[in-house]
Coordinates of C-alpha atoms in Angstrom, one line a residue:
M120 CA -0.2 0.0 0.5
K121 CA 1.1 3.3 -0.8
I122 CA -0.4 6.6 0.2
L123 CA 0.2 10.3 -1.1
I124 CA -1.6 13.2 -0.6
E125 CA -3.2 15.9 -2.9
G126 CA -0.9 18.5 -4.3
E127 CA 2.4 17.1 -3.3
K128 CA 6.5 16.7 -5.1
Y129 CA 6.9 13.2 -5.4
P130 CA 10.2 10.9 -7.1
L131 CA 8.8 11.2 -10.5
N132 CA 10.6 7.4 -10.5
D133 CA 8.5 6.8 -7.6
L134 CA 4.9 7.4 -9.2
R135 CA 6.1 5.7 -12.4
E136 CA 7.1 2.7 -10.5
I137 CA 3.5 2.9 -8.8
F138 CA 2.2 4.2 -12.1
D139 CA 0.8 3.3 -15.2
D140 CA -1.1 6.4 -16.2
P141 CA 0.3 9.6 -16.1
K142 CA -2.7 11.5 -15.2
F143 CA -3.0 11.1 -11.3
Y144 CA 0.2 13.8 -11.3
H145 CA 1.4 17.0 -13.1
Q146 CA 5.6 16.2 -14.0
E147 CA 8.1 19.7 -12.7
G148 CA 11.2 18.3 -14.3
Q149 CA 12.7 15.1 -11.7
E150 CA 9.4 15.7 -9.2
G151 CA 5.7 14.9 -10.2
T152 CA 3.2 16.4 -8.3
I153 CA 0.1 14.4 -7.7
L154 CA -3.4 16.4 -8.4
S155 CA -6.0 13.1 -7.8
V156 CA -7.9 13.1 -5.3
G157 CA -9.1 8.9 -4.9
Y158 CA -7.8 5.3 -4.7
Y159 CA -6.0 3.7 -7.7
H160 CA -5.2 0.1 -8.5
S161 CA -3.1 -1.7 -10.5
F162 CA -3.3 -5.4 -11.8
T163 CA -0.7 -5.5 -14.1
R164 CA 3.0 -3.9 -12.4
T165 CA 6.6 -4.7 -15.2
H166 CA 8.6 -3.0 -12.8
K167 CA 7.1 -4.6 -9.2
K168 CA 3.9 -6.3 -7.7
A169 CA 1.0 -4.7 -7.5
Q170 CA -0.4 -2.2 -4.9
L171 CA -3.1 -0.2 -4.0
V172 CA -2.3 3.3 -4.4
Y173 CA -4.6 5.7 -1.9
M174 CA -4.3 9.9 -3.2
L175 CA -5.0 11.1 0.0
P176 CA -6.9 15.0 0.1
K177 CA -4.8 17.5 1.7
V178 CA -6.8 18.2 4.6
F179 CA -4.3 15.7 5.5
M180 CA -0.8 17.9 5.4
K181 CA 0.0 19.7 8.9
T182 CA 2.3 21.9 7.3
N183 CA 5.1 21.5 4.3
E184 CA 6.6 18.6 5.5
E185 CA 4.0 16.5 8.1
T186 CA 1.6 15.7 7.7
V187 CA -0.3 15.1 10.5
F188 CA -0.1 12.2 11.6
G189 CA 3.7 12.9 12.6
I190 CA 5.4 11.9 10.1
S191 CA 6.6 13.7 7.2
K192 CA 4.9 12.5 3.3
N193 CA 8.2 11.0 2.4
S194 CA 8.0 8.4 5.4
L195 CA 3.5 7.7 4.7
Y196 CA 4.7 6.8 1.6
N197 CA 7.0 4.7 2.5
L198 CA 5.1 3.2 5.7
E199 CA 5.2 -0.8 4.7
Q200 CA 9.5 -0.3 5.1
S201 CA 9.4 1.9 8.7
D202 CA 9.8 -0.6 11.1
T203 CA 9.2 1.7 13.4
F204 CA 5.8 2.7 12.2
K205 CA 4.4 -0.7 11.1
H206 CA 3.8 -2.3 14.0
K207 CA 2.3 0.8 15.9
E208 CA -1.4 1.7 16.4
E209 CA -1.9 4.6 14.4
Y210 CA -0.6 1.9 11.0
N211 CA -3.5 -0.4 11.0
W212 CA -5.6 2.4 11.9
I213 CA -4.4 4.6 8.1
R214 CA -6.4 1.6 6.9
Q215 CA -9.3 2.4 8.3
V216 CA -8.9 6.4 7.3
S217 CA -7.8 5.1 4.2
V218 CA -11.5 2.6 3.9
Y219 CA -13.0 5.8 4.6
F220 CA -11.9 8.0 2.2
Y221 CA -12.5 5.1 -0.7
N222 CA -15.6 5.1 0.6
S223 CA -16.5 8.8 0.3
L224 CA -15.5 9.0 -3.1
L225 CA -18.4 5.7 -3.6
E226 CA -20.9 8.0 -2.2
F227 CA -20.2 10.6 -3.5
K228 CA -20.8 9.2 -7.4
R229 CA -23.7 7.6 -6.0
R230 CA -25.6 11.3 -4.4
N231 CA -24.3 13.3 -7.9
K232 CA -24.8 10.3 -10.5
S233 CA -28.4 11.4 -11.8
S234 CA -27.9 16.2 -11.2
T235 CA -27.8 18.2 -14.2
I236 CA -25.8 21.0 -12.4
V237 CA -23.7 18.5 -11.0
Q238 CA -22.5 16.6 -13.6
S239 CA -21.5 19.3 -16.5
S240 CA -18.5 20.0 -13.3
L241 CA -18.0 16.8 -12.6
S242 CA -17.3 15.5 -16.2
T243 CA -13.3 16.3 -15.3
N244 CA -13.4 15.5 -12.5
L245 CA -15.2 12.3 -10.7
S246 CA -12.7 9.7 -13.4
T247 CA -13.3 6.2 -12.8
N248 CA -13.5 2.7 -14.6
L249 CA -15.7 0.7 -12.1
N250 CA -19.2 0.7 -13.0
E251 CA -22.6 0.6 -11.2
Q252 CA -21.8 -3.4 -10.8
D253 CA -18.3 -4.1 -10.1
Y254 CA -16.1 -4.4 -7.6
S255 CA -13.2 -2.7 -6.9
Y256 CA -10.5 -4.7 -5.6
L257 CA -10.3 -2.8 -3.0
D258 CA -14.4 -4.5 -1.5
L259 CA -13.1 -7.8 -2.1
L260 CA -10.2 -7.3 0.2
L261 CA -12.7 -6.0 2.3
S262 CA -15.7 -8.6 2.5
F263 CA -12.9 -11.1 2.7
V264 CA -11.4 -9.7 5.4
N265 CA -14.7 -8.7 6.9
F266 CA -16.7 -11.6 6.0
Y267 CA -14.1 -13.8 7.8
K268 CA -13.6 -12.4 11.0
K269 CA -17.7 -12.3 11.4
N270 CA -17.7 -16.0 10.6
K271 CA -14.3 -17.1 11.9
N272 CA -15.9 -18.6 14.7
N273 CA -18.7 -20.0 13.1
V274 CA -16.0 -22.0 10.1
L275 CA -13.7 -23.5 12.1
F276 CA -16.9 -25.4 14.3
R277 CA -17.6 -26.5 10.5
H278 CA -13.6 -27.5 9.8
I279 CA -13.6 -29.2 13.2
E280 CA -17.1 -31.8 13.2
S281 CA -16.1 -32.3 9.2
K282 CA -12.4 -33.5 11.0
S283 CA -14.6 -35.8 13.4
Q284 CA -16.6 -37.3 11.4
Q285 CA -13.5 -38.7 9.3
I286 CA -12.5 -40.0 12.9
R287 CA -15.6 -42.2 13.9
K288 CA -13.3 -45.9 12.8
P289 CA -10.0 -44.9 13.2
N290 CA -7.6 -47.6 12.5
W291 CA -5.5 -47.5 15.8
E292 CA -3.2 -50.0 15.3
K293 CA -2.0 -47.5 12.3
T294 CA -2.5 -44.9 14.2
I295 CA 0.0 -46.1 17.9
R296 CA 3.1 -46.8 14.7
K297 CA 3.3 -44.4 12.7
S298 CA 2.0 -41.2 14.7
V299 CA 3.1 -39.7 18.0
P300 CA 1.0 -39.2 20.7
L301 CA 1.1 -35.7 23.3
I302 CA 1.2 -36.4 27.6
T303 CA 0.0 -35.1 29.5
K304 CA 0.3 -34.9 33.4
N305 CA -1.0 -38.3 34.4
G306 CA 0.6 -39.9 31.2
Q307 CA -1.6 -40.3 29.3
P308 CA -1.6 -40.4 24.7
I309 CA -2.9 -38.1 23.4
Y310 CA -3.3 -39.0 19.4
D311 CA -4.2 -35.1 17.0
V312 CA -3.4 -37.8 13.8
Y313 CA -5.6 -40.4 13.0
R314 CA -5.2 -43.1 10.6
N315 CA -8.2 -44.3 9.8
K316 CA -10.1 -47.8 7.6
K317 CA -12.1 -45.8 5.8
K318 CA -12.0 -42.5 3.9
I319 CA -14.0 -40.1 4.0
V320 CA -14.4 -37.4 1.3
N321 CA -14.9 -33.7 3.1
T322 CA -17.1 -31.4 0.3
E323 CA -16.5 -28.5 2.0
E324 CA -12.6 -28.6 2.0
E325 CA -11.9 -27.7 -1.3
L326 CA -14.0 -24.2 -0.8
L327 CA -12.3 -23.2 2.7
V328 CA -8.7 -24.2 0.4
Y329 CA -9.7 -21.6 -2.0
F330 CA -10.9 -18.9 0.6
F331 CA -8.5 -19.5 3.3
S332 CA -6.3 -19.2 0.0
I333 CA -7.3 -16.2 -1.4
L334 CA -7.4 -14.7 2.7
N335 CA -3.4 -15.1 2.9
H336 CA -2.8 -13.3 -0.1
F337 CA -4.3 -10.5 1.1
N338 CA -3.3 -11.0 4.1
N339 CA 0.7 -11.1 3.0
D340 CA 0.0 -8.7 0.7
H341 CA -0.2 -5.9 2.0
K342 CA 0.3 -7.1 6.0
L343 CA -2.4 -6.9 7.2
Y344 CA -1.4 -9.5 10.9
L345 CA -4.6 -12.1 10.2
K346 CA -4.1 -14.7 12.2
I347 CA -5.6 -17.3 10.1
D348 CA -6.2 -20.8 11.4
K349 CA -3.2 -23.7 10.2
S350 CA -5.6 -26.3 9.9
Y351 CA -5.8 -25.4 5.7
Q352 CA -3.9 -26.4 4.0
L353 CA -3.3 -23.1 1.6
I354 CA -2.2 -22.5 -1.8
E355 CA 0.6 -20.2 -2.2
G356 CA 3.5 -19.3 -4.4
R357 CA 3.1 -20.4 -8.1
K358 CA 0.8 -22.6 -7.6
F359 CA -1.5 -19.1 -6.4
K360 CA -0.6 -17.3 -9.6
Q361 CA -2.6 -20.9 -11.7
L362 CA -5.1 -20.9 -8.8
Q363 CA -5.9 -17.0 -9.8
E364 CA -5.8 -18.6 -13.4
N365 CA -8.1 -21.2 -13.5
G366 CA -9.7 -20.8 -9.9
L367 CA -13.1 -19.8 -11.7
S368 CA -13.8 -23.0 -14.0
K369 CA -12.7 -24.7 -10.8
L370 CA -14.9 -23.1 -8.5
R371 CA -17.6 -24.3 -11.0
K372 CA -17.6 -27.4 -10.1
I373 CA -18.1 -27.8 -7.2
K374 CA -21.0 -25.1 -7.2
Y375 CA -23.7 -27.1 -5.7
R376 CA -22.3 -28.6 -3.0
Y377 CA -23.5 -26.0 -1.1
F378 CA -26.7 -25.2 1.3
N379 CA -26.0 -23.3 3.6
D380 CA -25.6 -20.0 3.8
T381 CA -22.0 -19.0 5.4
L382 CA -20.5 -20.9 2.7
K383 CA -23.0 -19.5 0.2
K384 CA -22.2 -15.7 0.5
M385 CA -17.7 -17.5 1.2
Y386 CA -18.6 -19.6 -2.0
H387 CA -19.2 -16.1 -3.8
L388 CA -16.7 -14.0 -2.3
C389 CA -14.5 -16.1 -4.3
E390 CA -16.1 -16.5 -7.2
I391 CA -16.5 -12.2 -7.7
Y392 CA -12.1 -12.9 -7.5
F393 CA -11.1 -15.5 -9.9
S394 CA -13.6 -13.9 -11.9
Q395 CA -10.8 -10.8 -12.0
T396 CA -8.1 -12.4 -11.8
D397 CA -9.0 -15.3 -14.5
K398 CA -7.9 -14.6 -18.2
S399 CA -10.5 -16.1 -19.4
S400 CA -12.6 -13.6 -18.0
I401 CA -14.2 -11.1 -20.1
R402 CA -14.5 -8.4 -17.1
N403 CA -10.3 -8.5 -16.7
R404 CA -9.2 -5.4 -16.8
K405 CA -5.2 -3.7 -16.2
E406 CA -6.2 -1.0 -14.2
E407 CA -9.1 0.1 -11.8
F408 CA -9.6 3.6 -10.6
I409 CA -11.7 6.5 -8.8
S410 CA -9.9 9.9 -9.1
V411 CA -11.0 13.5 -8.3
N412 CA -9.9 16.5 -9.1
N413 CA -11.4 19.5 -7.8
Y414 CA -11.4 17.4 -4.0
N415 CA -13.2 20.9 -2.9
L416 CA -16.6 19.6 -4.8
V417 CA -16.9 16.5 -2.5
F418 CA -16.4 18.5 0.6
E419 CA -18.6 19.9 0.0
D420 CA -21.1 17.6 -0.8
M421 CA -20.6 15.9 2.4
V422 CA -21.4 19.2 4.4
D423 CA -23.9 19.3 2.2
K424 CA -25.7 16.3 3.2
L425 CA -25.0 16.4 7.1
F426 CA -26.4 20.1 7.0
S427 CA -28.7 21.1 4.4
D428 CA -32.3 20.9 4.1
P429 CA -34.2 19.7 0.8
I430 CA -34.8 22.6 -1.8
I431 CA -37.7 23.4 -2.7
E432 CA -38.9 24.6 -6.4
K433 CA -40.1 28.1 -5.9
K434 CA -39.3 29.9 -8.8
T435 CA -39.7 33.1 -9.9
K436 CA -40.9 34.8 -12.2
D437 CA -37.1 34.9 -14.2
G438 CA -37.2 31.3 -13.5
I439 CA -34.7 31.3 -10.8
S440 CA -35.0 28.6 -7.5
L441 CA -32.7 28.7 -4.8
K442 CA -31.6 25.3 -6.7
N443 CA -30.2 28.2 -9.0
L444 CA -28.2 29.8 -6.0
K445 CA -27.5 27.0 -4.5
Y446 CA -25.9 24.7 -7.4
N447 CA -23.6 27.4 -9.9
D448 CA -22.8 27.0 -13.5
D449 CA -18.8 26.4 -12.0
G450 CA -20.1 24.3 -9.7
K451 CA -19.6 26.0 -7.4
I452 CA -21.4 24.8 -4.9
I453 CA -22.9 26.7 -1.4
D454 CA -22.7 24.6 0.9
H455 CA -24.5 24.8 3.9
I456 CA -28.2 26.7 2.7
F457 CA -31.3 26.2 5.4
D458 CA -34.2 27.9 7.0
Y459 CA -34.1 28.2 11.3
Q460 CA -35.4 30.8 13.3
S461 CA -33.7 34.1 13.1
L462 CA -32.0 35.7 15.8
L463 CA -34.6 38.2 16.4
D464 CA -38.1 36.2 17.1
R465 CA -39.5 33.4 15.9
S466 CA -39.6 33.7 12.0
D467 CA -37.5 32.1 10.0
I468 CA -34.7 33.3 7.9
F469 CA -31.7 31.4 5.7
Y470 CA -28.1 30.2 6.9
I471 CA -25.7 30.9 4.3
G472 CA -22.8 28.4 4.9
D473 CA -19.9 28.1 2.2
S474 CA -17.4 25.5 2.7
K475 CA -13.2 25.7 2.8
Y476 CA -11.2 23.4 2.0
Y477 CA -7.7 23.9 2.7
K478 CA -5.1 22.6 4.0
S479 CA -5.9 21.8 8.9
D480 CA -4.2 25.8 9.5
N481 CA -5.9 27.5 6.4
T482 CA -8.4 30.2 6.4
A483 CA -10.3 32.3 3.1
G484 CA -8.3 34.6 1.5
K485 CA -10.2 38.1 0.3
V486 CA -12.5 36.1 -2.6
S487 CA -13.6 34.0 -0.5
K488 CA -14.6 36.9 1.6
F489 CA -16.7 38.9 -0.9
K490 CA -18.1 35.2 -2.8
Q491 CA -19.9 34.7 0.7
F492 CA -21.1 37.8 0.9
T493 CA -22.0 37.5 -3.2
Y494 CA -23.9 34.5 -2.3
A495 CA -25.7 35.9 0.8
K496 CA -26.8 38.9 -1.3
N497 CA -28.2 36.4 -4.1
V498 CA -30.5 34.7 -1.3
I499 CA -32.1 38.2 -0.5
Q500 CA -32.3 39.0 -3.9
Y501 CA -34.5 36.3 -4.1
N502 CA -36.9 36.2 -1.6
I503 CA -37.0 39.8 -2.1
D504 CA -38.4 39.4 -5.5
L505 CA -40.9 36.2 -4.0
L506 CA -42.6 39.0 -1.4
N507 CA -42.5 41.9 -3.9
E508 CA -44.6 39.3 -6.9
T509 CA -46.1 37.0 -4.7
G510 CA -46.8 39.1 -1.6
T511 CA -44.7 35.7 -0.2
Y512 CA -41.2 34.0 0.8
Y513 CA -40.5 31.5 0.2
T514 CA -41.6 29.8 2.8
E515 CA -44.8 30.9 4.8
N516 CA -43.2 31.7 8.5
L517 CA -39.1 33.5 6.4
R518 CA -38.8 37.6 7.1
Y519 CA -36.2 38.7 5.6
R520 CA -37.6 42.5 4.6
D521 CA -39.7 45.5 6.9
K522 CA -43.4 46.5 5.5
L523 CA -43.1 49.1 8.4
T524 CA -39.2 49.8 9.1
E525 CA -37.5 48.8 5.8
G526 CA -35.5 47.1 7.2
Y527 CA -33.9 44.0 6.0
N528 CA -33.6 41.4 8.7
I529 CA -30.1 40.1 10.3
T530 CA -28.1 36.7 7.9
P531 CA -26.7 35.4 9.5
N532 CA -23.6 33.7 7.5
F533 CA -20.1 31.0 8.3
F534 CA -17.2 29.4 6.8
I535 CA -16.6 25.6 7.6
Y536 CA -13.4 25.0 7.8
G537 CA -12.4 21.0 8.1
Y538 CA -9.3 20.1 10.1
I539 CA -7.2 17.5 11.5
K540 CA -6.4 17.7 15.3
D541 CA -6.3 14.3 16.6
F542 CA -6.4 11.7 13.8
K543 CA -7.9 8.6 15.9
N544 CA -10.8 10.7 16.1
F545 CA -14.3 10.1 14.2
D546 CA -16.3 10.2 16.5
S547 CA -15.8 13.9 17.5
D548 CA -17.4 17.1 15.3
E549 CA -14.5 19.0 16.9
L550 CA -17.0 22.0 15.7
N551 CA -14.9 24.8 17.0
E552 CA -14.7 28.7 15.5
K553 CA -11.8 29.7 14.0
G554 CA -10.5 33.0 14.1
G555 CA -12.6 36.4 13.1
I556 CA -15.2 37.0 12.2
V557 CA -15.4 39.2 8.3
K558 CA -18.2 42.0 8.6
S559 CA -19.4 43.9 5.2
F560 CA -21.3 46.7 5.2
H561 CA -22.2 50.0 3.3
F562 CA -23.5 52.1 6.3
E563 CA -21.2 50.4 9.4
N564 CA -23.8 52.5 12.1
R565 CA -27.2 50.1 10.4
L566 CA -27.5 46.9 11.5
F567 CA -31.1 46.1 9.7
D568 CA -29.5 46.8 6.1
R569 CA -28.9 44.5 3.1
D570 CA -25.1 45.5 2.6
T571 CA -24.9 44.8 6.4
L572 CA -22.7 41.0 6.7
F573 CA -21.7 39.4 8.9
V574 CA -20.5 35.9 8.6
H575 CA -18.9 33.6 11.8
Q576 CA -16.2 31.3 10.6
Y577 CA -16.3 27.8 12.1
K578 CA -13.9 24.1 11.8
I579 CA -14.8 20.9 11.7
N580 CA -12.9 17.3 12.7
F581 CA -12.3 16.2 8.4
L582 CA -12.8 12.8 9.5
Y583 CA -15.8 12.7 11.7
V584 CA -17.8 14.1 8.2
L585 CA -15.8 11.7 6.7
K586 CA -17.1 8.7 9.0
A587 CA -20.7 10.7 8.4
Y588 CA -20.5 10.8 5.4
T589 CA -20.6 7.1 4.9
Q590 CA -22.2 5.8 7.3
F591 CA -24.9 7.8 10.3
G592 CA -28.4 6.6 7.6
N593 CA -31.0 10.3 8.2
R594 CA -32.6 9.5 11.5
T595 CA -29.2 10.3 13.1
I596 CA -28.3 12.6 10.2
K597 CA -31.5 14.9 11.0
K598 CA -30.3 15.2 14.6
L599 CA -27.1 16.4 14.4
R600 CA -28.9 19.1 11.4
G601 CA -30.8 20.6 15.0
V602 CA -27.5 20.5 17.4
T603 CA -25.5 22.7 14.4
K604 CA -28.9 25.0 13.5
N605 CA -28.7 25.4 17.3
R606 CA -24.7 25.7 18.0
F607 CA -24.5 28.1 14.9
R608 CA -27.7 30.3 16.3
E609 CA -26.8 30.5 19.2
N610 CA -22.9 31.7 18.6
F611 CA -24.9 34.7 16.7
I612 CA -26.7 35.7 19.4
D613 CA -23.7 35.1 21.9
F614 CA -21.5 38.2 19.3
F615 CA -24.4 40.1 18.6
S616 CA -25.1 40.1 22.7
D617 CA -21.8 41.7 23.5
K618 CA -21.3 45.7 21.8
N619 CA -16.8 44.5 22.1
K620 CA -17.2 41.9 19.7
S621 CA -20.9 43.3 17.3
E622 CA -20.2 47.0 18.1
F623 CA -24.2 47.0 18.6
E624 CA -27.1 47.6 21.9
F625 CA -30.0 46.8 21.2
Y626 CA -32.7 47.8 22.2
E627 CA -36.6 47.3 22.1
F628 CA -39.3 50.4 22.0
K629 CA -40.8 50.5 25.6
G630 CA -44.6 51.2 24.0
G631 CA -46.9 53.8 22.3
N632 CA -47.4 54.5 19.4
V633 CA -45.0 52.1 16.2
K634 CA -45.9 53.3 13.3
E635 CA -46.0 56.6 14.4
F636 CA -43.2 56.5 16.4
V637 CA -41.2 55.0 12.4
E638 CA -42.6 57.8 10.6
K639 CA -41.7 60.6 12.3
N640 CA -37.7 59.2 12.7
F641 CA -38.4 57.6 10.0
R642 CA -34.8 59.1 8.6
K643 CA -32.7 58.8 11.6
I644 CA -33.4 54.7 12.3
N645 CA -33.5 54.0 8.7
G646 CA -30.9 51.0 8.3
K647 CA -31.5 50.8 12.8
C648 CA -34.4 49.4 13.3
F649 CA -36.5 45.9 12.3
L650 CA -40.4 45.2 13.5
T651 CA -40.3 41.7 14.6
K652 CA -43.3 39.2 14.0
E653 CA -45.1 39.8 17.9
N654 CA -44.4 44.0 16.5
K655 CA -42.3 44.9 19.0
L656 CA -39.6 47.6 17.3
I657 CA -36.0 46.9 17.6
L658 CA -33.1 49.2 17.8
A659 CA -29.3 48.4 16.9
R660 CA -27.8 51.0 18.1
H661 CA -23.7 50.9 16.8
K662 CA -20.8 52.1 19.1
N663 CA -20.4 55.5 17.9
D664 CA -23.6 56.3 16.7
D665 CA -24.9 59.7 18.2
K666 CA -28.0 60.3 16.6
L667 CA -29.8 58.6 18.2
N668 CA -29.2 59.5 21.9
N669 CA -32.5 61.7 22.1
L670 CA -33.8 58.5 20.7
I671 CA -32.4 56.1 23.5
T672 CA -35.1 56.9 26.4
E673 CA -37.8 55.9 24.7
F674 CA -36.5 52.8 24.3
K675 CA -35.8 49.8 27.3
Q676 CA -32.7 47.3 27.4
Y677 CA -33.2 44.4 25.0
E678 CA -31.9 40.9 25.6
F679 CA -32.0 38.4 22.4
E680 CA -33.9 35.6 23.4

């Protein structure tokens, strides 16, 4: 097994040794830069034996040279030869990462095959020669290992049972004469080899030998450290190579011997394996791979599956829907877009997020921040167009613009970055704030203005997202969404509740005629007030705004709920 990392440079000769096709890297002098993220396996190597190759995302890089595993990229590449590292727990853990990673590519392929918007971008980004019904080499390896771990006790019991049936009538004279017994403390002989008067053919053993020979081959090639029972006469070396070539025909000769469910499954696994290696098989291929050139699309889809709600197909007169804004023509996706309780009242507002796919310690640049503001403004305009045309928003409870004050509700925005802190942690999201708040405005002192936007920044455990993407069911994902949405809302509320952070103080109109107050002071409070669903007039006063001093007496301190 070889592990490479996207965007990193490796000696060109090493890359030529493991890849039959140079499309996975870009040559730069005597080095090559890995372009793809994915899985690769070659069945025919001219220089060395075939290997599994993983091209992991760049989020696994911590610095320019060190990976999140605490070793250099070169040590990770030569992991099989590292005697000091390969016996540690981390070695087996890396295989676990590889499995989750591989499954994430398959899930991405499954989720996006019918989407015409995403498919247009995937045609140049997602590449594979694995069809829907194909088993990859890695699929087979994992299937054999999982089957063995799950059924080894059952299989061993059946083997012992069949052996015991063969020695019901032992020839004790030959047994004593030709076998060496074990002597107990009491001086009693125990024979582990018996001579039978009558030979009984074990119809199951041939299949067991094939299965465990294949498993042993996987075990030796990939150093899986499986303890395979030595009761079986394994086929190895040159004889196993011959078995790979003609095993399918041998297997089919014994097909009708098996009725037990466990043995039938074992037969099916062996049949699929020999279909891949049999030279006479029409499905034989030289290599197999699944790779993505722009892994940011995969990461975006991973987070989108976990946090975003299904989109309602509600269009404006121009034919624009929220789906058009979410899935852009260039393949970019607004990863998170969901309606949830607003910060001021019990109405709903869209929360708009964008996933950032960088190395673990990097943050978004200026271009990404401007794009996020554009996304948010487009969503606001879409809802305003619906309001102007139909008198309603995307949903009945959604409120963007207050007709009385002409103020705009606060639109929560956020970036979310994948990172890896503990490379053994798959089970906690580690969702935390990252960096400061990014803001954009036309008028600094007008919070309830459509051009005033605040973007929070979060980081989330990439390994948790990787596992959740492929293993979480709908119920678990729904629960995760609810918890996460509430955390986003609470964090925004904490930010605006602290005037030292947000630079705003919030007040609620004490009473009296709200409409009269607004109309009388409209110029002073334009963009600074918003009337909630519960008819509470909220004033947001910037710390540098002295024009509202005379009006504050008519308000009381407002506290977010």
